[in-house]
Tab-separated table of C-alpha atoms and ligand atoms in Angstrom:
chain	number	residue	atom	x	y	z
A	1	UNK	CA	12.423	181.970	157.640
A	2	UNK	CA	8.849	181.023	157.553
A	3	UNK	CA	9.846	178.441	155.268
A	4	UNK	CA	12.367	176.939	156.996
A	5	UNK	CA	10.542	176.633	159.899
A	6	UNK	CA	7.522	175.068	157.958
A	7	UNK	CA	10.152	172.547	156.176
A	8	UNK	CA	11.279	171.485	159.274
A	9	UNK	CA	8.451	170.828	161.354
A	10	UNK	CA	6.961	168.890	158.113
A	11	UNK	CA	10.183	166.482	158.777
A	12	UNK	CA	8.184	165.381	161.872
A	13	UNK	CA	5.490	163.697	159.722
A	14	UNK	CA	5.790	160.271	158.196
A	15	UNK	CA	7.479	161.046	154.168
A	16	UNK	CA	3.832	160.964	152.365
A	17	UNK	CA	1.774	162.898	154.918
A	18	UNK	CA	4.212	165.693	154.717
A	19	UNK	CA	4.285	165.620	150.908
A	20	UNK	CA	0.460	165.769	150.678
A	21	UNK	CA	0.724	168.931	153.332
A	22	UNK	CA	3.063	170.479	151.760
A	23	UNK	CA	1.125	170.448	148.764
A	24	UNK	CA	-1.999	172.178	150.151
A	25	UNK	CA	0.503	174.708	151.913
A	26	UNK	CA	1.585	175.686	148.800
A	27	UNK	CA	-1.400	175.773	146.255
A	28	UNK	CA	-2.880	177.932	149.489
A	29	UNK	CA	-0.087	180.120	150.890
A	30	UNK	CA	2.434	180.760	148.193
A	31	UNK	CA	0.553	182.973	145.777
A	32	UNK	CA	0.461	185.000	148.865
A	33	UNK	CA	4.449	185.171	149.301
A	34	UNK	CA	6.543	187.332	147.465
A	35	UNK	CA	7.511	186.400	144.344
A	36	UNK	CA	11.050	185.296	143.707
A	37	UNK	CA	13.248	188.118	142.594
A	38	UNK	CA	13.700	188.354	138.738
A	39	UNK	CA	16.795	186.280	137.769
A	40	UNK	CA	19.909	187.517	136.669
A	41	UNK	CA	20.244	187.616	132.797
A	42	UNK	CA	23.547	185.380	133.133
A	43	UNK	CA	20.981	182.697	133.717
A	44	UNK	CA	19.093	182.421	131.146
A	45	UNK	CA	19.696	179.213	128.614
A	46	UNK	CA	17.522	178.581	125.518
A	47	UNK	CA	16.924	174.868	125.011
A	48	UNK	CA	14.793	173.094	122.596
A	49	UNK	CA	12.947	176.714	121.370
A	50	UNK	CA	12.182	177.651	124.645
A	51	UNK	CA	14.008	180.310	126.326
A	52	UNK	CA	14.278	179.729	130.358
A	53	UNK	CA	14.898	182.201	132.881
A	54	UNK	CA	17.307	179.904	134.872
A	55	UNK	CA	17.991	176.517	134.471
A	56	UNK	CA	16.886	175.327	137.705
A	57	UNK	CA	13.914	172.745	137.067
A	58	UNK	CA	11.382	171.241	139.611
A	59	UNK	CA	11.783	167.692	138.595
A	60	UNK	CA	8.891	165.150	138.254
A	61	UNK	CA	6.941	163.591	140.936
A	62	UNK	CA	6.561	166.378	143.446
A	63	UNK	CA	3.601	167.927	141.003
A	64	UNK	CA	2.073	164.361	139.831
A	65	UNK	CA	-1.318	166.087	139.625
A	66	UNK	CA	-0.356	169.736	138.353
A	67	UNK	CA	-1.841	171.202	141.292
A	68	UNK	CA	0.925	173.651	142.340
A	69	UNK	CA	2.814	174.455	138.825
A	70	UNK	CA	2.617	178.300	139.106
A	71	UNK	CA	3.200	178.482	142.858
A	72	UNK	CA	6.089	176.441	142.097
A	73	UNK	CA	7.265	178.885	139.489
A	74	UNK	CA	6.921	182.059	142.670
A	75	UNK	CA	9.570	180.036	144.383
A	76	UNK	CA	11.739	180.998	141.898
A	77	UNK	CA	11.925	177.152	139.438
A	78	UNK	CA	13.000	178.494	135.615
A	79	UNK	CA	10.880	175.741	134.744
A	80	UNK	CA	8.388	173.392	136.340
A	81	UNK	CA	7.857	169.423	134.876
A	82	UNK	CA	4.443	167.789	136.258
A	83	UNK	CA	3.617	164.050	136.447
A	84	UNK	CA	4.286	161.627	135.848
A	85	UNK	CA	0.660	161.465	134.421
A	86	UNK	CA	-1.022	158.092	133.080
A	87	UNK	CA	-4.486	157.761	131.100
A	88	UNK	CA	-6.574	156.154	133.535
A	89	UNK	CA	-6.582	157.808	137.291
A	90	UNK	CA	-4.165	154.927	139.611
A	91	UNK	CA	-3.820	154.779	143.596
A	92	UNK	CA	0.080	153.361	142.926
A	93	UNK	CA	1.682	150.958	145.350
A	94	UNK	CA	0.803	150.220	148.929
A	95	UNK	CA	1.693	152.620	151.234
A	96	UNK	CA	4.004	153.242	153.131
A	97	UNK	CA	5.963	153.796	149.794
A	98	UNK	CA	8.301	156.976	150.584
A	99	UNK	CA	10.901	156.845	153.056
A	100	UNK	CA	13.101	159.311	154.067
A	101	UNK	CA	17.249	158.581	154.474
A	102	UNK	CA	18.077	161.388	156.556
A	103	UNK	CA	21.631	160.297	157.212
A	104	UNK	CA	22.079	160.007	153.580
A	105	UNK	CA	20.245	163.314	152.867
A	106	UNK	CA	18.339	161.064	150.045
A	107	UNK	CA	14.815	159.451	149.310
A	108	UNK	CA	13.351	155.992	148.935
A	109	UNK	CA	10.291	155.974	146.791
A	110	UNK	CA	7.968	152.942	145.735
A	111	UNK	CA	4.934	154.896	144.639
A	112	UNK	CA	4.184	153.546	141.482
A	113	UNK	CA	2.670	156.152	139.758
A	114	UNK	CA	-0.043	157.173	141.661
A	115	UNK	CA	-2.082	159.538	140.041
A	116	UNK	CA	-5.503	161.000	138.954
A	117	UNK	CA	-5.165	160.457	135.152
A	118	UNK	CA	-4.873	162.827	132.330
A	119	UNK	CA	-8.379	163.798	132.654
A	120	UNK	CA	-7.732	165.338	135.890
A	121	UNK	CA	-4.876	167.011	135.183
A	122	UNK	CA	-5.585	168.430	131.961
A	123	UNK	CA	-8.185	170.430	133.542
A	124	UNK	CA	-6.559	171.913	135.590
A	125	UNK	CA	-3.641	172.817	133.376
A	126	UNK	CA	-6.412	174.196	130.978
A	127	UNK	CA	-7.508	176.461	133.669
A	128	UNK	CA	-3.782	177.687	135.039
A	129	UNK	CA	-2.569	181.147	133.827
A	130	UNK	CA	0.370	180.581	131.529
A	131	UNK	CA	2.802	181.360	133.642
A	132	UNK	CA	6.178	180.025	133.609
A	133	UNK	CA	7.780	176.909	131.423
A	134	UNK	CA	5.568	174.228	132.146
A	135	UNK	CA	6.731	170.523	131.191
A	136	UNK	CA	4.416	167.461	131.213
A	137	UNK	CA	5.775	163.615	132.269
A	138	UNK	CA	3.488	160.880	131.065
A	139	UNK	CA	4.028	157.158	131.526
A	140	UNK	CA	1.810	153.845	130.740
A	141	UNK	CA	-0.802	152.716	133.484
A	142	UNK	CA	0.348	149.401	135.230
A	143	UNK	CA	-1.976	147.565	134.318
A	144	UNK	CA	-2.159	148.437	130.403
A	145	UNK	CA	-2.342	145.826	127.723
A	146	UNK	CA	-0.753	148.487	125.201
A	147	UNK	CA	2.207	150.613	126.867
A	148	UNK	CA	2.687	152.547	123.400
A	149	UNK	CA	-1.063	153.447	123.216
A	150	UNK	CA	-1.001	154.690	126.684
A	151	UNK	CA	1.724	157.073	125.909
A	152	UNK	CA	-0.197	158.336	122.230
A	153	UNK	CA	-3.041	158.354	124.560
A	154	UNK	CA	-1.312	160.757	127.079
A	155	UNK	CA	0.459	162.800	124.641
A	156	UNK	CA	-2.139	163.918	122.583
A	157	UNK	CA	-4.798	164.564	126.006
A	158	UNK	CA	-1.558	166.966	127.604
A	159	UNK	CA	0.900	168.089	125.065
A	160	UNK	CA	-1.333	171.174	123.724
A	161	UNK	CA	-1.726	172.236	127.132
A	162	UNK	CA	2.230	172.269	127.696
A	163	UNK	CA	5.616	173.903	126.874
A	164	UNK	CA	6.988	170.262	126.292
A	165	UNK	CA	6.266	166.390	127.370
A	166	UNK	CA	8.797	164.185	128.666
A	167	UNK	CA	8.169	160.449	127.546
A	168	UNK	CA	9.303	158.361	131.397
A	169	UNK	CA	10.326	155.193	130.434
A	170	UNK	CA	12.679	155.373	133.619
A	171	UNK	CA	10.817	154.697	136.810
A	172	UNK	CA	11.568	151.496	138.340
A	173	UNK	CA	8.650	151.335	140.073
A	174	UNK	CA	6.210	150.019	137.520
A	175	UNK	CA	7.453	146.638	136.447
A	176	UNK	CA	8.767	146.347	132.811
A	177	UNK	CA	8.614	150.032	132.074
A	178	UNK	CA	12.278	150.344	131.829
A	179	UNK	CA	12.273	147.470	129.350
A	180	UNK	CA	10.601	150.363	127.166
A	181	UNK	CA	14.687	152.001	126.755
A	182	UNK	CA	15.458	148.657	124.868
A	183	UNK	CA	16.247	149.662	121.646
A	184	UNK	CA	13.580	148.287	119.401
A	185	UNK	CA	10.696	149.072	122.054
A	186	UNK	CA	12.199	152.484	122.610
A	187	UNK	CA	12.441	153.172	118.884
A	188	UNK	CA	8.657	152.222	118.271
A	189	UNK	CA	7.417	154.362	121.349
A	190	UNK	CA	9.698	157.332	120.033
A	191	UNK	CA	7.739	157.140	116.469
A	192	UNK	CA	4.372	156.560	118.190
A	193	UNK	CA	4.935	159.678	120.147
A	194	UNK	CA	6.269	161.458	116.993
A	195	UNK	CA	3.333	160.540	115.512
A	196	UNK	CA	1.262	162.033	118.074
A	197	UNK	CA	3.455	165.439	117.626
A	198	UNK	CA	2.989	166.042	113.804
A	199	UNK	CA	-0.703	166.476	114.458
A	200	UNK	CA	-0.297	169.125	116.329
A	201	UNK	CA	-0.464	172.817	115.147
A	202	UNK	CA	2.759	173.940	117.575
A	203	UNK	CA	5.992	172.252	117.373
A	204	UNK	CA	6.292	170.420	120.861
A	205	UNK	CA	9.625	169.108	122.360
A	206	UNK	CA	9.687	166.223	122.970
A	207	UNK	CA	12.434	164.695	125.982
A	208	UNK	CA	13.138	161.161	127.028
A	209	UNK	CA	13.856	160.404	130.504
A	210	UNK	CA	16.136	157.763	130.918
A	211	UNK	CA	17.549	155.223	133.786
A	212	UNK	CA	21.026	155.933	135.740
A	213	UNK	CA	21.339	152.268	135.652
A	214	UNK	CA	22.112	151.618	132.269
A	215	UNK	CA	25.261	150.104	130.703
A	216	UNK	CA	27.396	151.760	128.244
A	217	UNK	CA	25.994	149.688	125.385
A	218	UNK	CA	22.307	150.411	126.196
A	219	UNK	CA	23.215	154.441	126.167
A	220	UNK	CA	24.948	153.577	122.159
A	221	UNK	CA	21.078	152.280	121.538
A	222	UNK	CA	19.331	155.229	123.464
A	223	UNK	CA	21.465	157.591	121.765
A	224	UNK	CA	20.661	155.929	118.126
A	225	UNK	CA	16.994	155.916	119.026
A	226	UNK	CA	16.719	159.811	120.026
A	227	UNK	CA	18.174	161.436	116.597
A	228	UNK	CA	14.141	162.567	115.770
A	229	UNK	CA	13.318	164.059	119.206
A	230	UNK	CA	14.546	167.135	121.498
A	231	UNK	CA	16.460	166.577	124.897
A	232	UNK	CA	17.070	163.690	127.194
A	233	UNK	CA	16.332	163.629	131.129
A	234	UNK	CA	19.749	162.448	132.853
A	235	UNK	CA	18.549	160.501	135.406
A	236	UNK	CA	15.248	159.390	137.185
A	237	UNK	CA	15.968	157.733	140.631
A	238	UNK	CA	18.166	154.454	140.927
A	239	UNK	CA	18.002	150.394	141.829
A	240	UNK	CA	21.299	150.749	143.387
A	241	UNK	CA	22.012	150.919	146.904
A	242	UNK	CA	25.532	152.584	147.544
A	243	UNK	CA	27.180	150.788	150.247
A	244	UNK	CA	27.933	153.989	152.171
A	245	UNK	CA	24.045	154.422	153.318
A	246	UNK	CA	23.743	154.197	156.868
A	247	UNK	CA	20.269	155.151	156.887
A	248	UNK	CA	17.651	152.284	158.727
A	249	UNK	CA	15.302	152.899	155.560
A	250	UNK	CA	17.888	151.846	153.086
A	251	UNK	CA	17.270	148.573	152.381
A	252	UNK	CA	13.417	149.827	151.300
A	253	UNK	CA	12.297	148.438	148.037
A	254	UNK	CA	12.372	151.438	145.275
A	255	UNK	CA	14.093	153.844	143.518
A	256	UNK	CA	16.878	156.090	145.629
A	257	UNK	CA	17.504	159.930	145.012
A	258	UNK	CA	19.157	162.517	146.714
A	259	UNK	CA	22.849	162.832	147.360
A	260	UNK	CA	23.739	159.189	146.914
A	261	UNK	CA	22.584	159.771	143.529
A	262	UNK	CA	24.873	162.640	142.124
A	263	UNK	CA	27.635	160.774	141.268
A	264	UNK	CA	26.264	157.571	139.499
A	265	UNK	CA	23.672	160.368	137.718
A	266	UNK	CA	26.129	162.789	136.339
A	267	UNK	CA	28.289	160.137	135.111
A	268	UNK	CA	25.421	158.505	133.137
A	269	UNK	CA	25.029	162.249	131.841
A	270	UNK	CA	28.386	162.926	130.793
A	271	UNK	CA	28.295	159.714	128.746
A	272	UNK	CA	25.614	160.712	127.452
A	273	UNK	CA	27.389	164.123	126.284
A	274	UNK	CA	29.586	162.271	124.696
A	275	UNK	CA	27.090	160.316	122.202
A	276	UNK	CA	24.372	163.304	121.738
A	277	UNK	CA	23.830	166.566	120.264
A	278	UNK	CA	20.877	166.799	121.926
A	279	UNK	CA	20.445	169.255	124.894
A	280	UNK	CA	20.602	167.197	128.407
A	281	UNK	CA	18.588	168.054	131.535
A	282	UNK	CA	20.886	166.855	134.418
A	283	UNK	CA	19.011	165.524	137.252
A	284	UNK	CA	19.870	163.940	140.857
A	285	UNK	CA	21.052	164.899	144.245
A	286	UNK	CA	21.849	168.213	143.237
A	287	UNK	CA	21.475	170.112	146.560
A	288	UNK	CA	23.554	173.239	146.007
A	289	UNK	CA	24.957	175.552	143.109
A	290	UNK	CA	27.936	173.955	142.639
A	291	UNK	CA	26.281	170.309	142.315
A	292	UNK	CA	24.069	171.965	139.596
A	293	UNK	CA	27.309	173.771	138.240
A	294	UNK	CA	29.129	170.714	138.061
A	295	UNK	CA	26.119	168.822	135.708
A	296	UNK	CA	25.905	171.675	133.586
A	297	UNK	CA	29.703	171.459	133.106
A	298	UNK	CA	29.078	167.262	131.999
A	299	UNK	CA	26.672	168.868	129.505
A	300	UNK	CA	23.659	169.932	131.177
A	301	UNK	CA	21.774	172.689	129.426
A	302	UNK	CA	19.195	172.644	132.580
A	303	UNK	CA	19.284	170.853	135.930
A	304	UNK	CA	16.066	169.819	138.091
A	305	UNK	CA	15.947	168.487	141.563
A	306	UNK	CA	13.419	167.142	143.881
A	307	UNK	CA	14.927	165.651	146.902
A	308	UNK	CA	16.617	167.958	148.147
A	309	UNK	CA	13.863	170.333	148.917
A	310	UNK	CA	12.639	168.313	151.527
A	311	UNK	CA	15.381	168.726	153.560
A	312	UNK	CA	16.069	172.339	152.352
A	313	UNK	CA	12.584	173.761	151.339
A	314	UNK	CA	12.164	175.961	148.941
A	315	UNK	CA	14.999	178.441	150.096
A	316	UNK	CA	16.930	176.322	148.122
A	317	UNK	CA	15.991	177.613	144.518
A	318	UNK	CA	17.361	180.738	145.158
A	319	UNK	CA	20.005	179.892	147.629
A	320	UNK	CA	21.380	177.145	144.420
A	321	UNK	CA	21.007	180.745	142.184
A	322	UNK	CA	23.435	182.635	143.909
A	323	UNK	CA	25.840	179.922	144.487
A	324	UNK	CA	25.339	178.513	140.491
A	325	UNK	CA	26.430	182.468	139.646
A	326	UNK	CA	29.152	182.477	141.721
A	327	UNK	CA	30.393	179.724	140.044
A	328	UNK	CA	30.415	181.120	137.087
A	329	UNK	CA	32.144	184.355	138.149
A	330	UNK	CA	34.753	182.685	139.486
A	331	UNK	CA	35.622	180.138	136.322
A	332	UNK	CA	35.003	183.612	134.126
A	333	UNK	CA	31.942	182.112	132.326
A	334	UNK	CA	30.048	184.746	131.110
A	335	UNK	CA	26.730	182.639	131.482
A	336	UNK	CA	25.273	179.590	132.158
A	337	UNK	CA	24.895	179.083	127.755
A	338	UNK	CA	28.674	179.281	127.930
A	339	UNK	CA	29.552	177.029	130.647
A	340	UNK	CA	27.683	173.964	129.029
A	341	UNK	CA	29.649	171.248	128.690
A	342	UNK	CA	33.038	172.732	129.323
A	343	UNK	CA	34.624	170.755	132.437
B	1	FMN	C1	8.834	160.774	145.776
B	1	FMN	C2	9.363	160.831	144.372
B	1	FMN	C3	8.488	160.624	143.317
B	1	FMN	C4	8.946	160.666	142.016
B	1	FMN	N1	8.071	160.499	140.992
B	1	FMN	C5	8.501	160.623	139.713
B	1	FMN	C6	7.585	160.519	138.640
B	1	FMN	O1	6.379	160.357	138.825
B	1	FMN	N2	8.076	160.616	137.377
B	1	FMN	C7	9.414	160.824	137.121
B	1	FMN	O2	9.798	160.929	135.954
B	1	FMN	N3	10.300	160.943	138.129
B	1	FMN	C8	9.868	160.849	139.405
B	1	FMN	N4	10.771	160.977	140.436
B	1	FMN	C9	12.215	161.147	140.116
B	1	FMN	C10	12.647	162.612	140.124
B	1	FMN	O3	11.981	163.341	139.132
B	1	FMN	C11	14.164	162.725	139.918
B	1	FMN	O4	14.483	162.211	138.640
B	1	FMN	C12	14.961	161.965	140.960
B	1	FMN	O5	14.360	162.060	142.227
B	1	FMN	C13	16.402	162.476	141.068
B	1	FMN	O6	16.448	163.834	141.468
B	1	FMN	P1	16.710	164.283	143.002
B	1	FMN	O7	17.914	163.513	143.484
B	1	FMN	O8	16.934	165.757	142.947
B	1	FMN	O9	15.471	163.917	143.737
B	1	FMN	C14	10.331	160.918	141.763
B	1	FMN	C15	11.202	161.130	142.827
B	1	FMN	C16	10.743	161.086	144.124
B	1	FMN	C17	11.711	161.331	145.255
């Protein structure tokens, strides 16, 4: 209730001033709420050696700085992904760079990575309590002469301080970076990370996200290039521009999420099902349990969202739960394991 009212009146402030507040709201007020309640067993998955409470992921870009990963986690998350995090500390695009499509219940972002640099957010991931899965995102710094190095770079500062790093070759808001899925660029980054891995003493996971604007033929290549790694992201945010928005922000310069984003995303993933082993995180416009019930049946092992909570707040986690278990009940899946893939 609190919540609600505290997501709402946050809707009154321009998109960036009421992320930033809703940041310092929660690294200060939500280690005093209640804890979400412990998940139903029929929840749990086990993906790349991890096992997760519930699939239900807080997708990157909300935590950019790993300031709020645990409170995240009290609202219920099974897992929480950080980031994106470069090397060197970056202040992104001009602003204003987020826009809110309320009509379309979906987001407009141009923020370019903004972000305080690995330094910055290894220490504070060095001084969390373990609590929860925690995944990290890095990317390249705009302005590097050596994208690959950036990513070794990032990897090796952030990976022993995580349950798992996702490699982000997907934003489109740093130009050229998705030139990094071609196939010979994203083969030589995948080694260079791999690299990075077998020097450390854990076994890390390693997942790529990837683009929902690909073409069949660059998904063949992405799905050639993975064999050595552990999971793929399905999708980051997209180019396109549906011609149902009716928002006045749509025509913003950046990369749209939210609802308009559901379809084109969980087709990308359930082509990618069909050229991968690997286990798939299904991401965008998932606002409900049967949106994330419908990606894990196109071959999502886990789900994450972002968008939606800013219309929702953080209700949402546990309202998308209940619904996700209803689902099941009523298709007779016994979990969430056994509903993968099966449409
Ligand atoms: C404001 C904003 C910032 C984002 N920043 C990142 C980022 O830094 N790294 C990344 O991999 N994805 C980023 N994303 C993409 C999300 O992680 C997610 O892939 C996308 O928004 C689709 O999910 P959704 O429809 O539930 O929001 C961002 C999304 C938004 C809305």
């Amino acid at each position: 209730m609190i919540l609600g009212a505290a997501t709402a009146l946050l809707r009154a402030f321009p998109a960036e001033t009421a992320h930033r507040a809703t940041i310092a709201l929660t690294k200060n007020f939500a280690p005093l709420l209640p804890r979400a309640a412990a998940d139903d067993p029929r929840l749990a998955v086990e993906a790349f050696g991890l096992r997760f409470p519930n699939p239900i992921g807080l997708a990157a870009g909300f935590d950019k700085n790993a300031e709020v990963p645990a409170a995240m986690a009290r609202f219920g998350f099974g897992f929480v992904e950080c980031g994106t995090v470069t090397p060197r500390p970056q202040i992104g695009n001009p602003r204003p760079r987020l826009f809110r499509l309320a009509e379309d219940r979906a987001v407009i972002n141009r923020m370019g990575f903004n972000n305080e640099g690995m330094e910055a957010a290894a220490a504070r991931l060095a001084a969390r309590r373990r609590n929860g899965i925690l995944g990290i995102n890095i990317g390249a710094n705009k302005d590097s002469a050596d994208r690959i190095a950036d990513y070794r770079l990032a990897f090796a500062r952030l990976a022993p301080l995580a349950d798992y790093v996702t490699v982000n070759v997907s934003s489109p808001n740093t130009p050229g970076l998705r030139g990094l899925q071609n196939k010979d660029e994203l083969t030589a980054l995948l080694s260079a990370v791999l690299d990075e891995r077998a020097k450390l003493s854990r076994r890390m996971p390693v997942l790529l996200k990837i683009a929902p604007d690909l073409d069949l033929a660059a998904l063949d290549d992405i799905a050639a290039a993975t064999g050595a790694i552990d999971g793929i992201i399905v999708s980051n945010t997209t180019i396109a521009r549906p011609a149902t928005l009716r928002s006045a922000n749509a025509k913003e310069q950046g990369g749209l999420s939210g609802a308009p984003l559901f379809k084109p995303s969980t087709r990308i993933l359930r082509e990618m099902r069909a050229r991968t082993q690997l286990p798939l995180v299904g991401v965008g416009g998932i606002a409900g349990g049967a949106d994330a019930y419908e990606k894990i049946k196109a071959g999502a092992t886990l789900v994450q969202l972002y968008s939606a909570l800013a219309y929702e707040g953080p209700g949402l986690v546990t309202r998308i739960k209940r619904e996700l278990l209803a689902c099941l009940a009523r298709d007779g899946h016994a979990s969430v394991a056994d509903a993968v893939g099966k449409p």
